[in-house]
Amino acid sequence: MTNVEIIDVISPWYEVFGCVFRTAELDARSAIVEMGIPRRTERANIYHLCIREGMRVLAERYDRVLSLVEEPEGQGLDYVVLHAGEQEVGIRWSKYDGVQINRNATNRTREIQNQGCFPFHMETNAGLTSVVVGYVLQDDYTEGGQPCWWISKLALLREKSFGEEYIDEVARFTESGATVVDVENHESPRIVLRDDERRRMVELADRVVRKAG
């Protein structure tokens, strides 16, 4: 697929995905109450989980349009497949520093980067195009025991072994000033989507699906 074709398929969902990522940020912050301040690698794992749960909400409601694929632990290839007519795109998510995406240098990762599609599609010649929604963190530090980091923008990228190819801007945010959420009585730790954010996400997705027919 060309970049123009990729944008045509994914751009109707930009606002929806923006809601997913901002909700994930709130969930990542609320997890600090139970888990403490995470290191950078740990934080990336928490973000990945929170984003995946947002994608799960969408995939369960719009299963004709979005499919969530979860591979076995350790392979790190969770992604969603967005179906738009005869076009399909596989979408991953990752932290992006504006220059590159940092991943473990596994053989499968290199195959995806070099071929631009997922391994099982390479084997069957199905050719599912792979793209990444990269989130950029601003103020990426902790001060006085409080997290200062926040998502400033989302970028649509092609991931390559020698660097990322920028396709489009998905969303841009202002600092929310979010603080750590106090969990009353420290109930059992869970990361969940807030009801109001989930309703907003579903309302946006409903509009996209209705417009697409």
Coordinates of C-alpha atoms in Angstrom, one line a residue:
M1 CA 0.0 0.0 0.0
T2 CA 1.1 3.5 -0.7
N3 CA 1.2 6.2 2.1
V4 CA -1.8 7.9 0.5
E5 CA -3.8 4.6 0.6
I6 CA -2.8 4.0 4.2
I7 CA -3.9 7.5 5.2
D8 CA -7.3 7.0 3.4
V9 CA -7.9 3.8 5.4
I10 CA -6.7 5.0 8.9
S11 CA -7.5 8.8 9.0
P12 CA -11.2 8.4 9.8
W13 CA -10.1 6.7 13.0
Y14 CA -7.5 9.4 14.0
E15 CA -9.8 11.0 16.7
V16 CA -10.8 7.6 18.0
F17 CA -7.2 6.4 18.4
G18 CA -6.3 9.7 20.0
C19 CA -9.0 9.0 22.7
V20 CA -7.6 5.5 23.2
F21 CA -4.1 6.9 23.8
R22 CA -5.1 9.7 26.2
T23 CA -7.3 7.2 28.2
A24 CA -4.3 4.9 28.3
E25 CA -2.2 7.7 29.8
L26 CA -4.8 8.3 32.5
D27 CA -4.8 4.5 33.3
A28 CA -1.0 4.4 33.4
R29 CA -1.0 7.2 35.9
S30 CA -3.7 5.6 38.1
A31 CA -1.6 2.4 38.2
I32 CA 1.2 4.3 40.0
V33 CA -0.9 4.3 43.1
E34 CA -0.6 0.5 43.4
M35 CA 2.7 -0.1 41.6
G36 CA 4.9 2.9 42.4
I37 CA 6.8 5.1 39.9
P38 CA 7.8 2.8 37.0
R39 CA 11.2 3.0 35.3
R40 CA 11.2 3.8 31.6
T41 CA 11.1 0.2 30.4
E42 CA 8.4 -0.7 32.9
R43 CA 6.4 2.3 31.9
A44 CA 6.5 1.3 28.2
N45 CA 5.0 -2.1 29.2
I46 CA 2.3 -0.4 31.2
Y47 CA 1.4 1.9 28.3
H48 CA 1.4 -1.1 25.9
L49 CA -1.1 -2.9 28.2
C50 CA -3.3 0.2 28.7
I51 CA -3.4 0.9 24.9
R52 CA -4.2 -2.7 24.1
E53 CA -7.1 -2.7 26.5
G54 CA -8.5 0.4 24.8
M55 CA -8.1 -1.4 21.4
R56 CA -9.9 -4.4 22.9
V57 CA -12.9 -2.3 23.8
L58 CA -13.1 -1.1 20.1
A59 CA -12.5 -4.5 18.6
E60 CA -15.2 -6.2 20.7
R61 CA -17.7 -3.6 19.7
Y62 CA -16.7 -3.2 16.0
D63 CA -15.5 -6.7 15.2
R64 CA -16.4 -6.3 11.5
V65 CA -14.0 -3.4 11.2
L66 CA -11.3 -4.0 13.8
S67 CA -9.6 -7.2 14.9
L68 CA -7.3 -7.4 17.9
V69 CA -4.4 -9.9 17.5
E70 CA -2.6 -10.9 20.6
E71 CA 0.5 -13.1 20.1
P72 CA 2.0 -15.3 22.9
E73 CA 3.9 -13.5 25.6
G74 CA 7.5 -12.7 24.6
Q75 CA 6.8 -12.2 20.9
G76 CA 5.5 -8.6 21.4
L77 CA 3.4 -8.5 18.3
D78 CA 0.0 -7.3 19.7
Y79 CA -1.7 -5.3 17.0
V80 CA -5.1 -4.5 15.4
V81 CA -6.2 -5.1 11.9
L82 CA -8.3 -2.3 10.4
H83 CA -10.6 -3.5 7.6
A84 CA -11.9 -0.9 5.1
G85 CA -13.6 -2.6 2.2
E86 CA -11.0 -4.6 0.4
Q87 CA -8.1 -2.8 2.2
E88 CA -6.6 -4.0 5.4
V89 CA -3.8 -2.5 7.5
G90 CA -2.1 -4.0 10.6
I91 CA -1.5 -1.3 13.3
R92 CA 1.0 -1.6 16.1
W93 CA 1.7 1.0 18.8
S94 CA 5.0 2.1 20.4
K95 CA 6.8 4.9 22.1
Y96 CA 8.5 7.1 19.5
D97 CA 11.1 9.7 20.3
G98 CA 10.6 11.7 17.0
V99 CA 13.5 9.8 15.3
Q100 CA 13.1 6.1 16.0
I101 CA 11.2 3.3 17.7
N102 CA 13.3 1.2 20.1
R103 CA 12.5 -2.5 19.9
N104 CA 14.2 -5.7 20.9
A105 CA 16.3 -6.8 17.8
T106 CA 14.6 -10.1 17.2
N107 CA 14.5 -11.9 13.9
R108 CA 10.8 -11.4 13.6
T109 CA 11.1 -7.7 14.3
R110 CA 13.7 -7.3 11.6
E111 CA 11.5 -9.3 9.1
I112 CA 8.6 -6.9 9.7
Q113 CA 10.9 -3.8 9.4
N114 CA 12.5 -5.1 6.2
Q115 CA 9.4 -6.4 4.5
G116 CA 6.8 -4.0 5.9
C117 CA 4.3 -6.7 6.7
F118 CA 3.6 -9.3 9.4
P119 CA 5.5 -12.7 9.3
F120 CA 2.5 -15.0 8.9
H121 CA 1.3 -12.9 6.0
M122 CA 4.7 -13.1 4.4
E123 CA 4.5 -16.9 4.6
T124 CA 1.0 -16.9 2.9
N125 CA 1.7 -14.0 0.5
A126 CA -1.3 -12.2 2.0
G127 CA 0.8 -9.0 2.4
L128 CA -0.8 -7.3 5.4
T129 CA 0.8 -3.9 5.5
S130 CA 2.4 -3.0 8.8
V131 CA 2.3 0.5 10.3
V132 CA 2.9 2.0 13.8
V133 CA 1.1 4.6 15.8
G134 CA 4.0 6.1 17.7
Y135 CA 3.3 8.2 20.8
V136 CA 5.8 11.0 21.8
L137 CA 6.3 11.8 25.5
Q138 CA 7.1 15.3 26.7
D139 CA 8.8 16.1 30.0
D140 CA 10.0 12.5 30.2
Y141 CA 11.1 12.5 33.8
T142 CA 9.9 12.2 37.4
E143 CA 10.2 15.1 39.9
G144 CA 9.5 15.0 43.6
G145 CA 8.0 11.5 43.3
Q146 CA 5.5 12.7 40.7
P147 CA 5.5 11.8 37.0
C148 CA 5.9 14.7 34.7
W149 CA 5.6 12.8 31.4
W150 CA 2.6 13.2 29.1
I151 CA 1.7 12.3 25.5
S152 CA 2.2 15.3 23.2
K153 CA 1.4 13.8 19.8
L154 CA 0.8 10.6 17.8
A155 CA 2.5 9.9 14.6
L156 CA 1.7 7.3 11.9
L157 CA 4.9 5.6 10.8
R158 CA 6.3 2.8 8.6
E159 CA 8.9 1.0 10.8
K160 CA 12.2 0.2 9.1
S161 CA 15.4 -1.4 10.3
F162 CA 17.4 1.7 9.3
G163 CA 14.9 4.3 10.6
E164 CA 11.2 5.2 10.6
E165 CA 9.3 6.6 7.7
Y166 CA 6.9 9.4 8.8
I167 CA 3.5 9.1 7.1
D168 CA 1.2 11.5 8.9
E169 CA 0.3 13.1 12.2
V170 CA -2.6 11.3 14.0
A171 CA -3.2 13.7 16.9
R172 CA -1.6 16.5 18.9
F173 CA -2.3 17.2 22.5
T174 CA -1.7 19.9 25.1
E175 CA -0.5 19.1 28.6
S176 CA -3.5 17.9 30.7
G177 CA -1.9 18.5 34.0
A178 CA -3.1 15.0 35.1
T179 CA -2.1 13.9 38.5
V180 CA -1.9 10.5 40.1
V181 CA -5.4 9.1 40.8
D182 CA -6.0 8.2 44.5
V183 CA -7.6 4.8 44.7
E184 CA -9.8 4.7 47.8
N185 CA -8.9 2.0 50.2
H186 CA -6.3 0.7 47.8
E187 CA -8.6 -1.9 46.2
S188 CA -7.1 -4.8 44.2
P189 CA -4.9 -3.4 41.4
R190 CA -6.5 -3.2 38.0
I191 CA -6.1 -1.0 35.0
V192 CA -9.5 -0.1 33.5
L193 CA -10.9 2.5 31.1
R194 CA -12.8 5.2 32.8
D195 CA -16.5 5.1 31.9
D196 CA -16.7 8.6 30.6
E197 CA -13.7 8.1 28.4
R198 CA -15.0 4.8 27.1
R199 CA -18.3 6.4 26.2
R200 CA -16.5 9.2 24.4
M201 CA -14.4 6.6 22.5
V202 CA -17.4 4.6 21.5
E203 CA -19.3 7.7 20.4
L204 CA -16.5 8.7 18.1
A205 CA -16.1 5.2 16.7
D206 CA -19.9 5.0 16.1
R207 CA -19.7 8.1 13.9
V208 CA -16.8 6.6 11.8
V209 CA -18.6 3.2 11.4
R210 CA -21.9 4.9 10.4
K211 CA -20.2 7.2 7.9
A212 CA -18.4 4.2 6.3
G213 CA -21.6 2.4 6.0

